[in-house]
mmCIF file with all atom_site columns, C-alpha atoms in Angstrom:
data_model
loop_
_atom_site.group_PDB
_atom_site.id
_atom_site.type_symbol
_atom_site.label_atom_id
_atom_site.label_alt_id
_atom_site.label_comp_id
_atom_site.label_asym_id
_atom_site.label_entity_id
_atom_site.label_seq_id
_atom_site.pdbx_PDB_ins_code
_atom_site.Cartn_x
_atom_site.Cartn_y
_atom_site.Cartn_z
_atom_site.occupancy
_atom_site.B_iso_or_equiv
_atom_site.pdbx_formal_charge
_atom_site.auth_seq_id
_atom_site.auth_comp_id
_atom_site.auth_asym_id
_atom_site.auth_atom_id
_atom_site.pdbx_PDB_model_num
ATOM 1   C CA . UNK A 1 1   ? -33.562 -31.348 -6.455  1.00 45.00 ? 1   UNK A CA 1
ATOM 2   C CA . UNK A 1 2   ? -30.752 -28.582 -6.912  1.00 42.00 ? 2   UNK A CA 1
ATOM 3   C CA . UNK A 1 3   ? -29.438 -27.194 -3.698  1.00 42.00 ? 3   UNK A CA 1
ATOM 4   C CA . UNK A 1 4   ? -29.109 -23.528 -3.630  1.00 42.00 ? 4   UNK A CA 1
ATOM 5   C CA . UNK A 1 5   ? -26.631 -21.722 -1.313  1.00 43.00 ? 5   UNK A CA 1
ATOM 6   C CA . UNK A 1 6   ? -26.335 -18.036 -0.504  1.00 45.00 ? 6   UNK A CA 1
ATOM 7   C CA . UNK A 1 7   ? -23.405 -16.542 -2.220  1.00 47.00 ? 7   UNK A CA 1
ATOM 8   C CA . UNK A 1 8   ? -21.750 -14.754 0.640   1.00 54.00 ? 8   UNK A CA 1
ATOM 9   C CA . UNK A 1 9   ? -18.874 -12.203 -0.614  1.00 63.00 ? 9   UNK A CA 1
ATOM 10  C CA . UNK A 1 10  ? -15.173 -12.790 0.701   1.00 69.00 ? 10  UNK A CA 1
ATOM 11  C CA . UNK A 1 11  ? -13.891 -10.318 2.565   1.00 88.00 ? 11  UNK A CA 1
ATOM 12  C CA . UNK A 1 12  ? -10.028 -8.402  2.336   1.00 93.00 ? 12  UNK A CA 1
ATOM 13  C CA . UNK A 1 13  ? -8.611  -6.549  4.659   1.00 95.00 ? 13  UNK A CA 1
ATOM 14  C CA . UNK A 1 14  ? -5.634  -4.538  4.971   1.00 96.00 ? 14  UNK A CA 1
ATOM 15  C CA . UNK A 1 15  ? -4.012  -1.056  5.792   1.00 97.00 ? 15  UNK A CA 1
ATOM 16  C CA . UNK A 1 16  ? -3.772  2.068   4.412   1.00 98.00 ? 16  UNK A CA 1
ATOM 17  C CA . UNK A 1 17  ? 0.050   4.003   5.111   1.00 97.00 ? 17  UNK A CA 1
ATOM 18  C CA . UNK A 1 18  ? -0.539  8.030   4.655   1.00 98.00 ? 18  UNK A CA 1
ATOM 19  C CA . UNK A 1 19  ? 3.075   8.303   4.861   1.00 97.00 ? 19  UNK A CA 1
ATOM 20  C CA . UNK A 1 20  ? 2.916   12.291  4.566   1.00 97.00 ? 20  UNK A CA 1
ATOM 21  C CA . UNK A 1 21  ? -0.109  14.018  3.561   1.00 97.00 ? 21  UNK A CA 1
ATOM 22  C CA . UNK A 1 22  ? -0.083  17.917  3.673   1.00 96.00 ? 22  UNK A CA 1
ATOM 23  C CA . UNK A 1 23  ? -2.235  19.351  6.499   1.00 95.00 ? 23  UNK A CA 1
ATOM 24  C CA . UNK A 1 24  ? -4.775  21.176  4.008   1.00 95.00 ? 24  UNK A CA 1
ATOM 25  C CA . UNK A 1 25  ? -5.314  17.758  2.152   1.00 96.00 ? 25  UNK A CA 1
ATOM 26  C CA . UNK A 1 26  ? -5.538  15.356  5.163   1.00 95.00 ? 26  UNK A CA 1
ATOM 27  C CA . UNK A 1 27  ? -9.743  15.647  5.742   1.00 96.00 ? 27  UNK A CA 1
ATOM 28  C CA . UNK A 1 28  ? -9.652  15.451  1.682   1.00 96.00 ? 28  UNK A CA 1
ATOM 29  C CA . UNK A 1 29  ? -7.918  11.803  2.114   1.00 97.00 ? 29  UNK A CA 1
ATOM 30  C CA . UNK A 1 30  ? -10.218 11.037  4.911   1.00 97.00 ? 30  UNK A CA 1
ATOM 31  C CA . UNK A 1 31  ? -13.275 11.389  2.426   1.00 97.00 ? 31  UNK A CA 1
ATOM 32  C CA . UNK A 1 32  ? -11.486 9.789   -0.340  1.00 97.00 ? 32  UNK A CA 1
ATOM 33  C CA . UNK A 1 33  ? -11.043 6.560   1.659   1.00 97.00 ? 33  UNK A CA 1
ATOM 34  C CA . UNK A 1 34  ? -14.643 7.034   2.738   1.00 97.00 ? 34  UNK A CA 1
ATOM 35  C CA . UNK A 1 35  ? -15.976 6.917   -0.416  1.00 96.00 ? 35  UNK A CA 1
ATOM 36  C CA . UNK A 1 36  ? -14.039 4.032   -1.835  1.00 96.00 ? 36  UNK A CA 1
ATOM 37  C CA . UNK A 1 37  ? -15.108 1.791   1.791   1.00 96.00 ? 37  UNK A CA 1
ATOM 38  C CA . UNK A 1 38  ? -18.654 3.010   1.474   1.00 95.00 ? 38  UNK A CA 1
ATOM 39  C CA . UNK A 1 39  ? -18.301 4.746   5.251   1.00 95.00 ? 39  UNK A CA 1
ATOM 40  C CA . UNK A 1 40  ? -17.088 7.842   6.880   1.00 96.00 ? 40  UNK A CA 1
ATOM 41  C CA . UNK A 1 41  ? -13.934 7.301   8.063   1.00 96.00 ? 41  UNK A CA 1
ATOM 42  C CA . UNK A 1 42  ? -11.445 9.409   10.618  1.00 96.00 ? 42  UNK A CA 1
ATOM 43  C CA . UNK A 1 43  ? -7.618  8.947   10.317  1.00 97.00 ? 43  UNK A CA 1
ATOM 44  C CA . UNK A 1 44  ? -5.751  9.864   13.807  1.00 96.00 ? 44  UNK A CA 1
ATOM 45  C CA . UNK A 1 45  ? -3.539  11.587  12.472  1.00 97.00 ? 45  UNK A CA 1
ATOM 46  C CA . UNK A 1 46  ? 0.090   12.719  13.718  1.00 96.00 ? 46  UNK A CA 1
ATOM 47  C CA . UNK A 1 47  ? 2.979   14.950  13.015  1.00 95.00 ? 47  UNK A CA 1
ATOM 48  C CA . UNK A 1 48  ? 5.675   13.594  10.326  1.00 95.00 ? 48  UNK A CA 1
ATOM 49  C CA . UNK A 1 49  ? 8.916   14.346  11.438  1.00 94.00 ? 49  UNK A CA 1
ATOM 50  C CA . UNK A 1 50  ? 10.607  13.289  7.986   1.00 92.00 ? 50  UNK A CA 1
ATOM 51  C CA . UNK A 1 51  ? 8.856   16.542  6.065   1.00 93.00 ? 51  UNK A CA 1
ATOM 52  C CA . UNK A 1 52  ? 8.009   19.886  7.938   1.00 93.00 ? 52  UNK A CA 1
ATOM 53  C CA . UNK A 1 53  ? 3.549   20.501  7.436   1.00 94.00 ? 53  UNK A CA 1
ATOM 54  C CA . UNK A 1 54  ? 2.966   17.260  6.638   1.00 96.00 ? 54  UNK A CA 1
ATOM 55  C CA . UNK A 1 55  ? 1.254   14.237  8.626   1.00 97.00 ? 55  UNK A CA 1
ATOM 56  C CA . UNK A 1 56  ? 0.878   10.926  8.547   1.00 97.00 ? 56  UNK A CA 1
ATOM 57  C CA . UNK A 1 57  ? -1.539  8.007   9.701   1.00 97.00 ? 57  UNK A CA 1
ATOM 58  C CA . UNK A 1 58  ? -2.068  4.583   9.653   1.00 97.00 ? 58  UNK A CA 1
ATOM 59  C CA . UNK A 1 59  ? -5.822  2.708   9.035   1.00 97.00 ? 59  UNK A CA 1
ATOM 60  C CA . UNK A 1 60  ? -6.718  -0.416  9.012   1.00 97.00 ? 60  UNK A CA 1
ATOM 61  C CA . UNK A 1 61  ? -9.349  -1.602  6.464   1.00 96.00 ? 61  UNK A CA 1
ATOM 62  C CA . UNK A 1 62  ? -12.290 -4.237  5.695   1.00 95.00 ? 62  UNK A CA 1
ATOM 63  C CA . UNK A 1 63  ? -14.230 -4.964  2.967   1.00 93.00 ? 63  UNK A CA 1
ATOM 64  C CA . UNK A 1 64  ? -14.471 -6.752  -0.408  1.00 92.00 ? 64  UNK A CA 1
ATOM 65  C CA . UNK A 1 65  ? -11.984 -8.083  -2.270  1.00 92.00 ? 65  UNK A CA 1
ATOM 66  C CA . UNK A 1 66  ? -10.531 -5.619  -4.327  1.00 93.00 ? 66  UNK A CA 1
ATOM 67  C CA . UNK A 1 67  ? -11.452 -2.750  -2.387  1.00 96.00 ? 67  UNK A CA 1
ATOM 68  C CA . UNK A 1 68  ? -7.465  -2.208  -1.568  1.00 97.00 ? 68  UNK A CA 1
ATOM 69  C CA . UNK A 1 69  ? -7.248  -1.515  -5.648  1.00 97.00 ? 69  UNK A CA 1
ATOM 70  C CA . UNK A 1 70  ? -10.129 0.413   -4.791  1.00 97.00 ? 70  UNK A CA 1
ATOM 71  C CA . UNK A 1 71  ? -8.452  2.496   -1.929  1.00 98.00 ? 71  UNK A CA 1
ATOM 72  C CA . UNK A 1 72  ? -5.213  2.467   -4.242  1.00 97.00 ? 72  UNK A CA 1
ATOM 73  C CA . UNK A 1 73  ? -7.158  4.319   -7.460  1.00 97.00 ? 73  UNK A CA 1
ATOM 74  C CA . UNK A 1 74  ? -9.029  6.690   -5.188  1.00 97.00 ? 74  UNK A CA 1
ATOM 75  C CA . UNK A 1 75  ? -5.459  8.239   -3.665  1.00 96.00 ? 75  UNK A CA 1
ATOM 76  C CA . UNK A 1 76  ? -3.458  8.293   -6.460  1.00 91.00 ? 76  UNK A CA 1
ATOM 77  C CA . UNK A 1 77  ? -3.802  11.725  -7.621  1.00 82.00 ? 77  UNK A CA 1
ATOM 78  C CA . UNK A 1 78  ? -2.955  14.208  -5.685  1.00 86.00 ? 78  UNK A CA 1
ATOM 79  C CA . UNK A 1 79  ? 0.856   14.832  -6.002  1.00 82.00 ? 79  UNK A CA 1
ATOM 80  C CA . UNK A 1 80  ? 1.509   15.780  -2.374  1.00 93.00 ? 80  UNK A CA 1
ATOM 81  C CA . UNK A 1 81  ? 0.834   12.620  -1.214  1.00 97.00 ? 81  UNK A CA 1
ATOM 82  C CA . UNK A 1 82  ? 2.737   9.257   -0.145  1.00 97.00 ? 82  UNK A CA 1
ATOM 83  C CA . UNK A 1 83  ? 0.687   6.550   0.493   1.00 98.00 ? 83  UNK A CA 1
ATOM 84  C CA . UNK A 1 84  ? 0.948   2.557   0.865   1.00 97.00 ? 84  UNK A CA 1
ATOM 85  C CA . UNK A 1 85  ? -2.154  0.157   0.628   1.00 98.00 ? 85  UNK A CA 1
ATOM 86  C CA . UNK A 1 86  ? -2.123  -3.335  1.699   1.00 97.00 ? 86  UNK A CA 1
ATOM 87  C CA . UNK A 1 87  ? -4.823  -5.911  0.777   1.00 96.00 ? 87  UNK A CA 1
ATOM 88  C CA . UNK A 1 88  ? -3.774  -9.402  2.656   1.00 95.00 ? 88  UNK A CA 1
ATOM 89  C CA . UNK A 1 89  ? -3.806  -12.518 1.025   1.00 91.00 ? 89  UNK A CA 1
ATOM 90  C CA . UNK A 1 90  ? -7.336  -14.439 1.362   1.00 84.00 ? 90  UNK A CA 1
ATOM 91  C CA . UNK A 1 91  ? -8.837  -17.805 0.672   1.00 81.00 ? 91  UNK A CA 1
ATOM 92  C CA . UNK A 1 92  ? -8.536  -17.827 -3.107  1.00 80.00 ? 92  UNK A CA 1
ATOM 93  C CA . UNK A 1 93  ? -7.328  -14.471 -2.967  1.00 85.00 ? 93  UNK A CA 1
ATOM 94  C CA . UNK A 1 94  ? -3.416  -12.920 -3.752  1.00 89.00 ? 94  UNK A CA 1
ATOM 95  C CA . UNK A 1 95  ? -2.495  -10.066 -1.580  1.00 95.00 ? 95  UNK A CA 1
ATOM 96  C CA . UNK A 1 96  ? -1.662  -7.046  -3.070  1.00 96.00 ? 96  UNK A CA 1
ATOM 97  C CA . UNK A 1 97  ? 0.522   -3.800  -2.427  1.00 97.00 ? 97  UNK A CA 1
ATOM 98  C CA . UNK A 1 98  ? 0.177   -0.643  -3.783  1.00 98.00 ? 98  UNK A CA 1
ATOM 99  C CA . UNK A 1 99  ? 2.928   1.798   -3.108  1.00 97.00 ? 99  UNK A CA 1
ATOM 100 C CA . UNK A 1 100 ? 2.422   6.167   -4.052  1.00 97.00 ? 100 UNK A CA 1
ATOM 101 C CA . UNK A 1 101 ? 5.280   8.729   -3.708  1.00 96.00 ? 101 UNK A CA 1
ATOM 102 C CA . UNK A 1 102 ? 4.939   12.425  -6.006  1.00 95.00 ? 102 UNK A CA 1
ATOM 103 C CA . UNK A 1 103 ? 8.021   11.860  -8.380  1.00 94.00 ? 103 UNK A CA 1
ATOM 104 C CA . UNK A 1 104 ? 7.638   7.917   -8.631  1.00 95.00 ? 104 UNK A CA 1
ATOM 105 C CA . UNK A 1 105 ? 4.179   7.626   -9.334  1.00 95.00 ? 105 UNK A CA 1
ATOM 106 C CA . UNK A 1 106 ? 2.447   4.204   -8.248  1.00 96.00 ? 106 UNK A CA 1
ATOM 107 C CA . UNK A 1 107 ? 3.697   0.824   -7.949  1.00 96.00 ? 107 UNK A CA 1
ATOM 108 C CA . UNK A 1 108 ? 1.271   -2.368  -7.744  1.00 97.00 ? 108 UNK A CA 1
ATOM 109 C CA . UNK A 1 109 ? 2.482   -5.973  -6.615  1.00 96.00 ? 109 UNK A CA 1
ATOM 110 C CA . UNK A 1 110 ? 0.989   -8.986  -5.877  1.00 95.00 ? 110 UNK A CA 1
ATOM 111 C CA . UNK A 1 111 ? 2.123   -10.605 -2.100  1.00 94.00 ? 111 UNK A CA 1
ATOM 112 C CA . UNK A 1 112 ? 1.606   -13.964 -0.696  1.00 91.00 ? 112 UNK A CA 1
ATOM 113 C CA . UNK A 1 113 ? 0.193   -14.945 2.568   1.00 88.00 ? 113 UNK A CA 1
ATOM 114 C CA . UNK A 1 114 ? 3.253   -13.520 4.414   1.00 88.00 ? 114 UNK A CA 1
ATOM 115 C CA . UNK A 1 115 ? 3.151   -10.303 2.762   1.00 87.00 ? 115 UNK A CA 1
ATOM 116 C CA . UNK A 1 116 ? 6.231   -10.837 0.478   1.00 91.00 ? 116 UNK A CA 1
ATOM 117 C CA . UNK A 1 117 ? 5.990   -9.384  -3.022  1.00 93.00 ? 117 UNK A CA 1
ATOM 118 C CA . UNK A 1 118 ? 5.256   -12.253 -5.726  1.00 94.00 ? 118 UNK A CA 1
ATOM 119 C CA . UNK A 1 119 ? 6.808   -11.654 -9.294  1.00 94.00 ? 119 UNK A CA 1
ATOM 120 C CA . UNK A 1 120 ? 5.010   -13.215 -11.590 1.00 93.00 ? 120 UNK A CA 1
ATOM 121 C CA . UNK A 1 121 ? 6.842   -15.454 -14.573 1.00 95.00 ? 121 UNK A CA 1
ATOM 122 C CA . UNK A 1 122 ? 6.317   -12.726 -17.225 1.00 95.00 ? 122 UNK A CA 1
ATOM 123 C CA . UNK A 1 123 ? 7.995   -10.214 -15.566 1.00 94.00 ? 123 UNK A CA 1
ATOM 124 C CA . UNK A 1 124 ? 10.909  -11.916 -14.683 1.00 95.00 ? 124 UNK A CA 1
ATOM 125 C CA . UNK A 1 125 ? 11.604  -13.526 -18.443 1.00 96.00 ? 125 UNK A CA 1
ATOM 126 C CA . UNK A 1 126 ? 10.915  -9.554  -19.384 1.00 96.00 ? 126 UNK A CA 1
ATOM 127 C CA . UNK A 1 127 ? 13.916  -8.810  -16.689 1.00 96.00 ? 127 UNK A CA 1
ATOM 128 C CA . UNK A 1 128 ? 16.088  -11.876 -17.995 1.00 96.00 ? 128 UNK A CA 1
ATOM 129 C CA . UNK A 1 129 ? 15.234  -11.123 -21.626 1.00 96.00 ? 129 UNK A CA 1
ATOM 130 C CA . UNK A 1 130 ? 16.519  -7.264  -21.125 1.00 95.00 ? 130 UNK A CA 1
ATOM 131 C CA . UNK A 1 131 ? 19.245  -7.870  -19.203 1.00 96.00 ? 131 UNK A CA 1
ATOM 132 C CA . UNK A 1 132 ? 20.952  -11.017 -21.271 1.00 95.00 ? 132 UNK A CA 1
ATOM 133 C CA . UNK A 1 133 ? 23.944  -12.016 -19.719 1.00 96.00 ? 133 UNK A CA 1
ATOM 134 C CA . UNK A 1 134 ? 24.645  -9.015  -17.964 1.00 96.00 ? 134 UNK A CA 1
ATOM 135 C CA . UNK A 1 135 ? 24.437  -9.320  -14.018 1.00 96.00 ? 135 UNK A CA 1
ATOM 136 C CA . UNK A 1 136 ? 24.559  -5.761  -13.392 1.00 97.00 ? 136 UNK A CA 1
ATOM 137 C CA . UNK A 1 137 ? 21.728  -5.458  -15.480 1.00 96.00 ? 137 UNK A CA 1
ATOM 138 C CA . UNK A 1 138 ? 19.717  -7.987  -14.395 1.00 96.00 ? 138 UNK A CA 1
ATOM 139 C CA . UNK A 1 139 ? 20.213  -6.791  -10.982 1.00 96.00 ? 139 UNK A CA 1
ATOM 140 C CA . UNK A 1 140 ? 18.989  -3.368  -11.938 1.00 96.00 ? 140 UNK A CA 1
ATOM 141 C CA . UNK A 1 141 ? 15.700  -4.974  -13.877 1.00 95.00 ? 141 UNK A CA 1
ATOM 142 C CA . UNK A 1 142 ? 14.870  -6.932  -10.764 1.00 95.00 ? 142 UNK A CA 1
ATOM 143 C CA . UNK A 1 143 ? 14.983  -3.794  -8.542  1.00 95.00 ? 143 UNK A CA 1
ATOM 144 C CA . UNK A 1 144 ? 12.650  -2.278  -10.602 1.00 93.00 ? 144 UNK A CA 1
ATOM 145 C CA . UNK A 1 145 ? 10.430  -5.434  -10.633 1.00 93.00 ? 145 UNK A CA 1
ATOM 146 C CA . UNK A 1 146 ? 10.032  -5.408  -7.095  1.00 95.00 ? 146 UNK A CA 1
ATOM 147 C CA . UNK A 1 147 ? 9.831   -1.560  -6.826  1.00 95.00 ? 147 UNK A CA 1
ATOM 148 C CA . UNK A 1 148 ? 12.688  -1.004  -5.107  1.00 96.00 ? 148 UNK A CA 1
ATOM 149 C CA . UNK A 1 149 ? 12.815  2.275   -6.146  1.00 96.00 ? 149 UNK A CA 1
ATOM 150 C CA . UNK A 1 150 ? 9.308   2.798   -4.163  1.00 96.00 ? 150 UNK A CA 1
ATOM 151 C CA . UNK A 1 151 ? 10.570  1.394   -0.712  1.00 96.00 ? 151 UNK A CA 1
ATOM 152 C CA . UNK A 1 152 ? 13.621  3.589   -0.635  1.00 96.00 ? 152 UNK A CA 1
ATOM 153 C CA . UNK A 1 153 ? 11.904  6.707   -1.202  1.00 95.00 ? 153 UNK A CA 1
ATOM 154 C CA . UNK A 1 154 ? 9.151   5.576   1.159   1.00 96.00 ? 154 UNK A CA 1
ATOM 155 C CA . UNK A 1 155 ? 11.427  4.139   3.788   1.00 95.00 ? 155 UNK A CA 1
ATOM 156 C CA . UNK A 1 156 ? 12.623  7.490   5.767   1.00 94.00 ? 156 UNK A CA 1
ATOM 157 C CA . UNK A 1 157 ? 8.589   8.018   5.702   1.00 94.00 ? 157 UNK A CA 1
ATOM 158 C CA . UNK A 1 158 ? 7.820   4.797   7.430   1.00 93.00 ? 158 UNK A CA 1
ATOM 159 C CA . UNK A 1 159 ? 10.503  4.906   10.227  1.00 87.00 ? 159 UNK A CA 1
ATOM 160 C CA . UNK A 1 160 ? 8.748   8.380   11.079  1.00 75.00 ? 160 UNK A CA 1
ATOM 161 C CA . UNK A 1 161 ? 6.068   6.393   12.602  1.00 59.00 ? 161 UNK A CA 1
ATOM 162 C CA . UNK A 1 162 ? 8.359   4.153   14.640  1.00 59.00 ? 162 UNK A CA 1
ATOM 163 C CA . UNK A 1 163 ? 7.987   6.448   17.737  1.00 56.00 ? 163 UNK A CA 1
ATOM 164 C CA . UNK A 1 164 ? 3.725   6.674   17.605  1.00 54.00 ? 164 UNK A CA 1
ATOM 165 C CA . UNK A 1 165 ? 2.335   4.353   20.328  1.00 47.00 ? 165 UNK A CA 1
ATOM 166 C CA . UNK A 1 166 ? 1.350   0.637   19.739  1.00 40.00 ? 166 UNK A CA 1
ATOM 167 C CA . UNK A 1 167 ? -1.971  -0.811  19.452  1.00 43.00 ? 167 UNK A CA 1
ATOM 168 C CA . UNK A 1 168 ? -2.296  -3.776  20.347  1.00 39.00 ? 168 UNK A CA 1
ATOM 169 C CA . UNK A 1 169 ? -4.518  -5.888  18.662  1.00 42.00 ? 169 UNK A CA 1
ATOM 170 C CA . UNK A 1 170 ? -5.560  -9.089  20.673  1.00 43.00 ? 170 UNK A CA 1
ATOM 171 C CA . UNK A 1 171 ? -5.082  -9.922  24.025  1.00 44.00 ? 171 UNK A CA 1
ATOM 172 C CA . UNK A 1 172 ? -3.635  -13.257 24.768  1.00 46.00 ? 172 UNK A CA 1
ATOM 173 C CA . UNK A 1 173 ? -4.238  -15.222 27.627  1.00 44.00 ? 173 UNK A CA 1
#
């Protein structure tokens, strides 16, 4: 006798960072995301001080794994925007970061459990292999590795949202 067990799909979760989204394309974003969860969704959004017209807003996610690549793909092309996805780490699962700004494009990196950015081997023997022996240069290939580039553009975006209130999550006690 084979015992059969219902295949129940692991779930992700994560956030989704509109850093700055021009007023006239927010309720586009809003359907974008949407689409790729499968629901409506509504973004609270607020003023961001950082760039005069735009927003921002912050949403948290659930659904399959993958659905942050999902999310990721669905955002990427409108040139206006600056955007960061999250998809945490799961059980047999790597976290994963995806990180927008106009004049950089989009960055993808895997994270671990704590949200750090994981290089994998490859891409630090490519770093190693075109730097030699030159420190300055290998300091400049691991930047780019771990799109540094990315979080400084982004990083005068995401203090903007220091001042918005705080939600807290659980209650403990």
């Amino acid at each position: 006798m084979v015992a059969t067990h219902a295949r129940q799909e692991a779930t992700a979760r994560g956030y989704i960072y509109v850093h700055s989204s021009p007023r006239a394309l927010s309720p586009h974003v809003e359907w974008a995301v949407g689409r790729a969860l499968g629901v409506p969704v509504s973004f609270d959004w607020s003023e961001q001080p950082v760039l005069r017209g735009a927003q921002r807003a912050e949403y948290q996610w659930e659904g399959a794994c993958g659905t942050g690549a999902r999310l990721a793909s669905a955002l990427r092309g409108w040139d206006h925007l600056r955007f960061e996805v999250t998809e945490d780490a799961g059980f047999g699962a790597d976290g994963a970061r995806w990180l927008h700004t106009p004049d950089l494009g989009i960055f993808f990196a895997q994270t671990d459990t704590a949200g750090n950015v994981v290089i994998p081997e490859d891409r630090l023997r490519h770093a190693m292999d075109q730097a030699g022996a030159n420190a300055l240069e290998l300091h400049r290939q691991l930047r780019i590795t771990l799109g540094q580039a990315w979080d400084d553009e982004l990083e005068p975006f995401r203090h903007a949202g220091d001042f918005n209130s705080v939600v807290w999550l659980h209650q403990v006690g």
